[in-house]
XYZ file of C-alpha atoms in Angstrom:
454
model
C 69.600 136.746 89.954
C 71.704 134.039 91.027
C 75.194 133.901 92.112
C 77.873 134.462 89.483
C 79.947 131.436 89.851
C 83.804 132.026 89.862
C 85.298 130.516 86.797
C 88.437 132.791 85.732
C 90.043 130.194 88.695
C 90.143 126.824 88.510
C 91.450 125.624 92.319
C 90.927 122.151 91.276
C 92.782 122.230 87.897
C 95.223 119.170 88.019
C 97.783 118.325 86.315
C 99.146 114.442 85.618
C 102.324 115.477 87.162
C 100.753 116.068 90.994
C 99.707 112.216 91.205
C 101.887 110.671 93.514
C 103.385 114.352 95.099
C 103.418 114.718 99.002
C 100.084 115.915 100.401
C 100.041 119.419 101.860
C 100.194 119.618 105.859
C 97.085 119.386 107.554
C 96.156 123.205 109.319
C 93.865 123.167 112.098
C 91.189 125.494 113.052
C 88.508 125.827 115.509
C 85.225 124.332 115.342
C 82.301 126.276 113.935
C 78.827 126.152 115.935
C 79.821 122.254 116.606
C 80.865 121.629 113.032
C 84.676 120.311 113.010
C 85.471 120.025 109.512
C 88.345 116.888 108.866
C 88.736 116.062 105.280
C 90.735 114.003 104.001
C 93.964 115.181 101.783
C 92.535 113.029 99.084
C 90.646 114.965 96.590
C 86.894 112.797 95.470
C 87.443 110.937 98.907
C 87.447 114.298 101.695
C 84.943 113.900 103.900
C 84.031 115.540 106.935
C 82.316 114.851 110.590
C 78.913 115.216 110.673
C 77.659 118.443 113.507
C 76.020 115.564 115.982
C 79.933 113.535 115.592
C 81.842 116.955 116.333
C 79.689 118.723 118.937
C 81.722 116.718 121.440
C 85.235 117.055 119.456
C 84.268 121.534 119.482
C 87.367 123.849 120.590
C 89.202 120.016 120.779
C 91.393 120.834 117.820
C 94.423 119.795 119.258
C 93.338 116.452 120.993
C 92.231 115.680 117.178
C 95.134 116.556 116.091
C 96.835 114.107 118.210
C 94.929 111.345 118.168
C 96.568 108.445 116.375
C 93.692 107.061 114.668
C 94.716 107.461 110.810
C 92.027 108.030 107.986
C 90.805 104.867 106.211
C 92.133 104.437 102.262
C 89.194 105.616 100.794
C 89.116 108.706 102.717
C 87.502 108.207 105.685
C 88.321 109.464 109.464
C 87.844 108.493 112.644
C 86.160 110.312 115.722
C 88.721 113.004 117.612
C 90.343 110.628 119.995
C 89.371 107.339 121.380
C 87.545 108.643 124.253
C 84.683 110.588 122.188
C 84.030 107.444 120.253
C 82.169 105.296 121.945
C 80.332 108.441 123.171
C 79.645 109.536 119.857
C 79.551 106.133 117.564
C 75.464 106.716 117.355
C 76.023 109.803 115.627
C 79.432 109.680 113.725
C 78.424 110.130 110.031
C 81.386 110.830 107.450
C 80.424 112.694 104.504
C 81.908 113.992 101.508
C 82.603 117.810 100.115
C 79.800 116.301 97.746
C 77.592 116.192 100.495
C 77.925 119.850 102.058
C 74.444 121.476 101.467
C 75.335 124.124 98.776
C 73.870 126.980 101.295
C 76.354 126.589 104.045
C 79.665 125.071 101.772
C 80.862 128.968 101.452
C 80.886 128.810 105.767
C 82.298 125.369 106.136
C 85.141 126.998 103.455
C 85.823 129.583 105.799
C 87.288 127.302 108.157
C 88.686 124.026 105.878
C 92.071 122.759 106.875
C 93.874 122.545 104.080
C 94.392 123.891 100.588
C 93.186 120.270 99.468
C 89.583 120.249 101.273
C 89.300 124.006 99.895
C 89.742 122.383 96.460
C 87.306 119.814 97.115
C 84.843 122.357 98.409
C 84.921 124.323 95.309
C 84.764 120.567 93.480
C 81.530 119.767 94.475
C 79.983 123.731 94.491
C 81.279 125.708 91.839
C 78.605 128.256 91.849
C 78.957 128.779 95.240
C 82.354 130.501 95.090
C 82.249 133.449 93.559
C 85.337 135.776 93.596
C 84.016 138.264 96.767
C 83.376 134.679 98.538
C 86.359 133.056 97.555
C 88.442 136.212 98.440
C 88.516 135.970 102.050
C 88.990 132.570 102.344
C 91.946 132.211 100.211
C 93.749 134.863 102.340
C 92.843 133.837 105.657
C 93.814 130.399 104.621
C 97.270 131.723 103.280
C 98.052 133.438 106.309
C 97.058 129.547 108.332
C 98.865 127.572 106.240
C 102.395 130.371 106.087
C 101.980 129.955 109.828
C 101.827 126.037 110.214
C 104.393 125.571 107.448
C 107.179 128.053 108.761
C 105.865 129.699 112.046
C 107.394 133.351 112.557
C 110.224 133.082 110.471
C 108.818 133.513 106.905
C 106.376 135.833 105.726
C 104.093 136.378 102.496
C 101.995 139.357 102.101
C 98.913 139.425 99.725
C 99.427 141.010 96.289
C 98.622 144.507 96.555
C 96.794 144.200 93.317
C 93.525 146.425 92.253
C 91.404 143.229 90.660
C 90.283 140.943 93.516
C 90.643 138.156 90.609
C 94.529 139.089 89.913
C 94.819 138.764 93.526
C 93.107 135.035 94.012
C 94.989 134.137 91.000
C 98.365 134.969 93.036
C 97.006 133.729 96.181
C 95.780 130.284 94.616
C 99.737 130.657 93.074
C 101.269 130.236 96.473
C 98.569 128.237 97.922
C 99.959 125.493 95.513
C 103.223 125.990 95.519
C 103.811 125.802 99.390
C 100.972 122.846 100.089
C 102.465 120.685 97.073
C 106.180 122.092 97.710
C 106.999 118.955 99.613
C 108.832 118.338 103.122
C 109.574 121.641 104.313
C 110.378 121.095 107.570
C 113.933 120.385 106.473
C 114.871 123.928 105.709
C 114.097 125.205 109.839
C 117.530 125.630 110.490
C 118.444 127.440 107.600
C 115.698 129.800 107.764
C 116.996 130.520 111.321
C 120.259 131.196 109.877
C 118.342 133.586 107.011
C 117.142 134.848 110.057
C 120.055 135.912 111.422
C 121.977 136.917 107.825
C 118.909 139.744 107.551
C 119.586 141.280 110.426
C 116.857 139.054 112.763
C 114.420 139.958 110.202
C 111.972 137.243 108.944
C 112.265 136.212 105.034
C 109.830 137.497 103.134
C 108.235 135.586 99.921
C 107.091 137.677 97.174
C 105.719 137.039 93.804
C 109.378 137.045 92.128
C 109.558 133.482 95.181
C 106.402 132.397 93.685
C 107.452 133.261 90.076
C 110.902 131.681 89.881
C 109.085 128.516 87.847
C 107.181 129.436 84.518
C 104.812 126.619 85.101
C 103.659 124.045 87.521
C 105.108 121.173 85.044
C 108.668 123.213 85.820
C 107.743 123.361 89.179
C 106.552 119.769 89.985
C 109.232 118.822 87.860
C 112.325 119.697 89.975
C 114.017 117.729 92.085
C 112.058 118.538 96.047
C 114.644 120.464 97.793
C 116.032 122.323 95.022
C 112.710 124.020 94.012
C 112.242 124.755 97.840
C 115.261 126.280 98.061
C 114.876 128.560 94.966
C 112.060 129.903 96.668
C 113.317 130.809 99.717
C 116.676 132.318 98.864
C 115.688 134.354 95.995
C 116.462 137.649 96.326
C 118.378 136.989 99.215
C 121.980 138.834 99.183
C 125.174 138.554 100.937
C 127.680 140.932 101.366
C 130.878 140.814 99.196
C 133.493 143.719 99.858
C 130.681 145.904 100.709
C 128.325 145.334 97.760
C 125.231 142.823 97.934
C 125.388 139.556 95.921
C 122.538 137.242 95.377
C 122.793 134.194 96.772
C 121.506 132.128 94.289
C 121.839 132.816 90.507
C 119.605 130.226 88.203
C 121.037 126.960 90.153
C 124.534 128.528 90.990
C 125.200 129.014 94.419
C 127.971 131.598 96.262
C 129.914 130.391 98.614
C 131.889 132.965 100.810
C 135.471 131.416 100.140
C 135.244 129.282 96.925
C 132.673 131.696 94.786
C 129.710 130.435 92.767
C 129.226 127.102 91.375
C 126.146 125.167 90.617
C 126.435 122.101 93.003
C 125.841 118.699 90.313
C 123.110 116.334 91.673
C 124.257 112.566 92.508
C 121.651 109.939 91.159
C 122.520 107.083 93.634
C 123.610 107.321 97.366
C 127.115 108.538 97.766
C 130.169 105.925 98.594
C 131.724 108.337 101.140
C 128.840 108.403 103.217
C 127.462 104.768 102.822
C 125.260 104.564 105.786
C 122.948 107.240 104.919
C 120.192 106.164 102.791
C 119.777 107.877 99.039
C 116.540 110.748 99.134
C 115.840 111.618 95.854
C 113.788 114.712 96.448
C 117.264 115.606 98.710
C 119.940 113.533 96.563
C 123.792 114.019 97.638
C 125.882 116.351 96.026
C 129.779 117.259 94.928
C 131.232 120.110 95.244
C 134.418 119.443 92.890
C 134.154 123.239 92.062
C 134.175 124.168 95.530
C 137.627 122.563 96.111
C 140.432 121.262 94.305
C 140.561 118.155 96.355
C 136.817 117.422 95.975
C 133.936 118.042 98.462
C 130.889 115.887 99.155
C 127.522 116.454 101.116
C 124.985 113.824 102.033
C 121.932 115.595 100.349
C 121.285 119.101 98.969
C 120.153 120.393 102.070
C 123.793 119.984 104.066
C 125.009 121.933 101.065
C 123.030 124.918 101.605
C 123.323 124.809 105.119
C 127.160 124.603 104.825
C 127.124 127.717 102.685
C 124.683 129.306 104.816
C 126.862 129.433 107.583
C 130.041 130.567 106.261
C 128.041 133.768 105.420
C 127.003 133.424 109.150
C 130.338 133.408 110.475
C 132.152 135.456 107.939
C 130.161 138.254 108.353
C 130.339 138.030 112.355
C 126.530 137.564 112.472
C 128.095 134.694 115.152
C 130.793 134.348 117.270
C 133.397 132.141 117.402
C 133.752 131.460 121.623
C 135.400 127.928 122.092
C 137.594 125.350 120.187
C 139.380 122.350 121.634
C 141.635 119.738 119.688
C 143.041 116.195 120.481
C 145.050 114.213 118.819
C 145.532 111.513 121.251
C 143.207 108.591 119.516
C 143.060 106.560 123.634
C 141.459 109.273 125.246
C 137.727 109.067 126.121
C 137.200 112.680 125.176
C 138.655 112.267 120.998
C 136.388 108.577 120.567
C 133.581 110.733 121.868
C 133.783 113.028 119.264
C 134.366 110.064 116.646
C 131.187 108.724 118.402
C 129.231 112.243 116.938
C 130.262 112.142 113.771
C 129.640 108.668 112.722
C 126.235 109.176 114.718
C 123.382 109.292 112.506
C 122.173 112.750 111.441
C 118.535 111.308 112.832
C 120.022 111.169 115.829
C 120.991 114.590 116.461
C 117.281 115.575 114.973
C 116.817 114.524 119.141
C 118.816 117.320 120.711
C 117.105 119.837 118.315
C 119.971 120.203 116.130
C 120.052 120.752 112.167
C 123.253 118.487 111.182
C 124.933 119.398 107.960
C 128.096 117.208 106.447
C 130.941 117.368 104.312
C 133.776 114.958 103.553
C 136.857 115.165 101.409
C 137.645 112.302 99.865
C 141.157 111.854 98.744
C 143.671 108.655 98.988
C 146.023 110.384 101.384
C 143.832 112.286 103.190
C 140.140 112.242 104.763
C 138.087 114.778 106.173
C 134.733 114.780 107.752
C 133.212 118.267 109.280
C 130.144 118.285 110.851
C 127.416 121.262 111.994
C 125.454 120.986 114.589
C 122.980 123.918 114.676
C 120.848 124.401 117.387
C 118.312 127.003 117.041
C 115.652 129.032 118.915
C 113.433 125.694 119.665
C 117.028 124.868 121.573
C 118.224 128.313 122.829
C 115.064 130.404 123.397
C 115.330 134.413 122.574
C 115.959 134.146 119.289
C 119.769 133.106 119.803
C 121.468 129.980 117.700
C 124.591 127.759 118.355
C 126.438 125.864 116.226
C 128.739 122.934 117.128
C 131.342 121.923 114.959
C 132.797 118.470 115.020
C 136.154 118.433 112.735
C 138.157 115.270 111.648
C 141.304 115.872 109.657
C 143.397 112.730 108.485
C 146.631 113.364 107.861
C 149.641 110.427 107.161
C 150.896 110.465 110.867
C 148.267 111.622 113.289
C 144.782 112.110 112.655
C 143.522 115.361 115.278
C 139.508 115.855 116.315
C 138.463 119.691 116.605
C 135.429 120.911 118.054
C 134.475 124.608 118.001
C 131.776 126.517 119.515
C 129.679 129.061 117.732
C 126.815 131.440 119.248
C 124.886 134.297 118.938
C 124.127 134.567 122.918
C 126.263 137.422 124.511
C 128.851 136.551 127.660
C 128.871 134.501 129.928
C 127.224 132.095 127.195
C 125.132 130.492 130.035
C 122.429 128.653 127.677
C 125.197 127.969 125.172
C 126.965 125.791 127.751
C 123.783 124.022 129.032
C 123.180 123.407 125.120
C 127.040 121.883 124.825
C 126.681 119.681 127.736
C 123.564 118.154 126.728
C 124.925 117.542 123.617
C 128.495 116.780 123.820
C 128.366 115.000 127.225
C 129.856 116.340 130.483
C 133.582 114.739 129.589
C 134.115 115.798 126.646
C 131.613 118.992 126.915
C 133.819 120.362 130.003
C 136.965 120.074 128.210
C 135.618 121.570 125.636
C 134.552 124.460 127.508
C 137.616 125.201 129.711
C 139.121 124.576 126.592
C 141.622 121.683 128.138
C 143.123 120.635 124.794
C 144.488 117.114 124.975
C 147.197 117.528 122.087
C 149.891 119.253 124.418
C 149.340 116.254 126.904
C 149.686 113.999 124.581
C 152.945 115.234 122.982
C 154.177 115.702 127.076
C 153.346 112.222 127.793
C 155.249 111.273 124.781
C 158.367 113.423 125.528
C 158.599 111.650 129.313
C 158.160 108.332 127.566
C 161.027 109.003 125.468
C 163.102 110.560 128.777
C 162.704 107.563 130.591
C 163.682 105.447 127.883
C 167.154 107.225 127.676
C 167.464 107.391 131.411
């Protein structure tokens, strides 16, 4: 009899609403007897190399993966790397999922790179895919795709369901919702700070994550970094006088010293921070709520980090070590730190750093805090540390802070490598032997004023 093909689940079910959505991240695998499968993200257009193009390319993943040859608009890719081409230019032959023999497309499935040329696949050979093929595949590609996405820091288990068909359903569930999530590289720090609030445990994505949104119009239909962040922090808590809180209720976030509120969205780029460009799928956001005075954060992502780490500190999950202030506007040291906080946050990006604002608008009064978190790419051994650059105007002087925050144990050797490379040796140093520049300042002025009476 043949093959009962799978049709309870539709992988390649789309909806009008996924045109024009970022394409899931390419996952690489190794090559099969000399097959290297490469598709394309583009559904009707995947193709793949040919066995005679990829016998060279075999166990070459990476090299690949580097190469900077980009596929063609219709869908086609180049050889590995520049070398293997002229090598292999008689035999490169792109072909399409279409084109898979229907024998070997459940094998080539077994080691696709992407939930995209798994869709394909299934395209072009429905009756190929039954559930106890399609099984297997689905998780081990889950587990590839959890791994490039987040690395060790997030984790999400298979359904422990009794019907292997409840359990692609679910599996198919997250396989969507994390390769047509979006950007998610902009959430590393503050799943390194999750990190740290559960006790260096790794988060943990269940099906209440993957069930927050009723349907994948709700889903596709919220703004990028908010539906990424309902996933992650569901069903995370904090602790409030002892008692676990949720961190996020509906949109409404808690923040340790101003409670919940649910942070409104800005539709244009924000006039206090006018040189960083508008992101809709990470729009700006005010925190009126938060503070009588007003708060404001460049995008959605500096609000959540913000909030993140006042649970951090608050709940001594890191230390407070250093803190320097100046207030003496000449000195090389205080434009250094002005030179950091007008700096792009691209910039930092450089020294590893996640960089989350805020800014307090007011006529009177301005104020522009800035977190520099450095995590384990930075400090190794699972430690973090965050710099904090602080600008409070005031009427009649205008001070910088900076304070030091880690999670590395005395004598805070890699924290201090990490603050010199970032702050400079000048203003780093003083920072560290904590050489504040506001008594010397109000000195020089008193012996000013002596010798002027004199």
């Amino acid at each position: 009899m043949p093959k009962e093909p799978l049709v309870v689940v539709r992988l390649s079910e789309r909806e009008e609403e996924h045109q024009g959505q970022p394409s899931n991240q390419d996952v690489g695998f190794p090559a099969l007897s000399g097959v290297l499968v490469r598709f394309s993200d583009r559904g009707k257009g995947s193709a793949i190399m040919s066995a005679a193009a990829a016998d060279g390319a075999a166990g070459s993943v990476a090299d690949e993966q580097s190469s900077s040859a980009a596929p063609a608009a219709n869908g086609a890719v180049s050889a590995p790397s520049a070398n293997h081409h002229h090598q292999h230019q008689q035999h490169d032959r792109l072909i399409s999922a279409a084109d898979v023999p229907q024998d070997v497309a459940p094998t080539v499935a077994e080691y696709v790179r992407s939930y995209s040329q798994l869709e394909a696949l299934i395209d072009a050979h429905p009756t190929q895919f039954t559930a106890a093929v399609l099984l297997p595949i689905l998780i081990r590609l889950l587990a590839v795709v959890v791994d490039a996405i987040f690395g060790p820091l997030v984790e999400v288990p298979i359904p422990q369901l009794t019907q292997s068909v409840s359990i692609i359903v679910a599996a198919t569930r997250r396989l969507f919702m994390l390769t047509r999530g979006g950007d998610w590289a902009r959430w590393r720090p503050h799943l390194e700070m999750l990190y740290l609030l559960q006790g260096n445990r790794p988060l943990v994505l269940g099906d209440d994550n993957f069930g927050i949104f009723g349907s994948r119009a709700a889903f596709i239909g919220e703004t990028e970094a908010v539906r990424q962040w309902k996933m992650l922090s569901w069903g995370v808590t904090v602790a409030v006088r002892g008692q676990g809180r949720q961190l996020m209720n509906g949109n409404g976030i808690l923040d340790r010293q101003n409670g919940r509120s649910v942070p409104p969205l800005m539709a244009s780029a924000s006039p206090v921070f006018p040189h960083v460009p508008f992101d809709p799928a990470d729009p700006p956001t005010e925190l009126s709520a938060f503070d009588a005075l007003g708060l404001t954060c460049p995008n959605y992502t500096s609000m959540a980090g913000r909030v993140l780490f006042s649970w951090l500190f608050g709940g001594d999950h890191i230390r407070r070590i250093k803190s320097w202030c100046s207030d003496s506007p000449a000195s090389a040291a205080f434009q250094r730190v002005c030179e950091l906080l007008s700096a792009p946050p691209s910039d930092a990006a450089q020294w590893g750093a996640g960089v989350f604002d805020k800014k307090r608008p007011c006529s009177d009064r301005e104020g522009h805090r800035r977190l520099m978190v450095l995590g384990i790419e930075t400090m190794g051994d699972g430690h973090m540390a965050v710099i904090e650059l602080i600008q409070l105007e005031f009427i009649r002087q205008s001070p910088r802070y900076v304070v030091i925050w880690t999670t590395e144990s005395a004598p805070h050797d890699k924290t201090c490598t990490v603050v010199m490379r970032v702050l400079g040796d000048h203003l780093g140093g003083k920072v560290w032997r904590e050489e504040n520049e506001e008594k010397e300042h109000r000195r020089a002025t008193a012996n000013t004023r002596r010798c002027t009476i004199m």
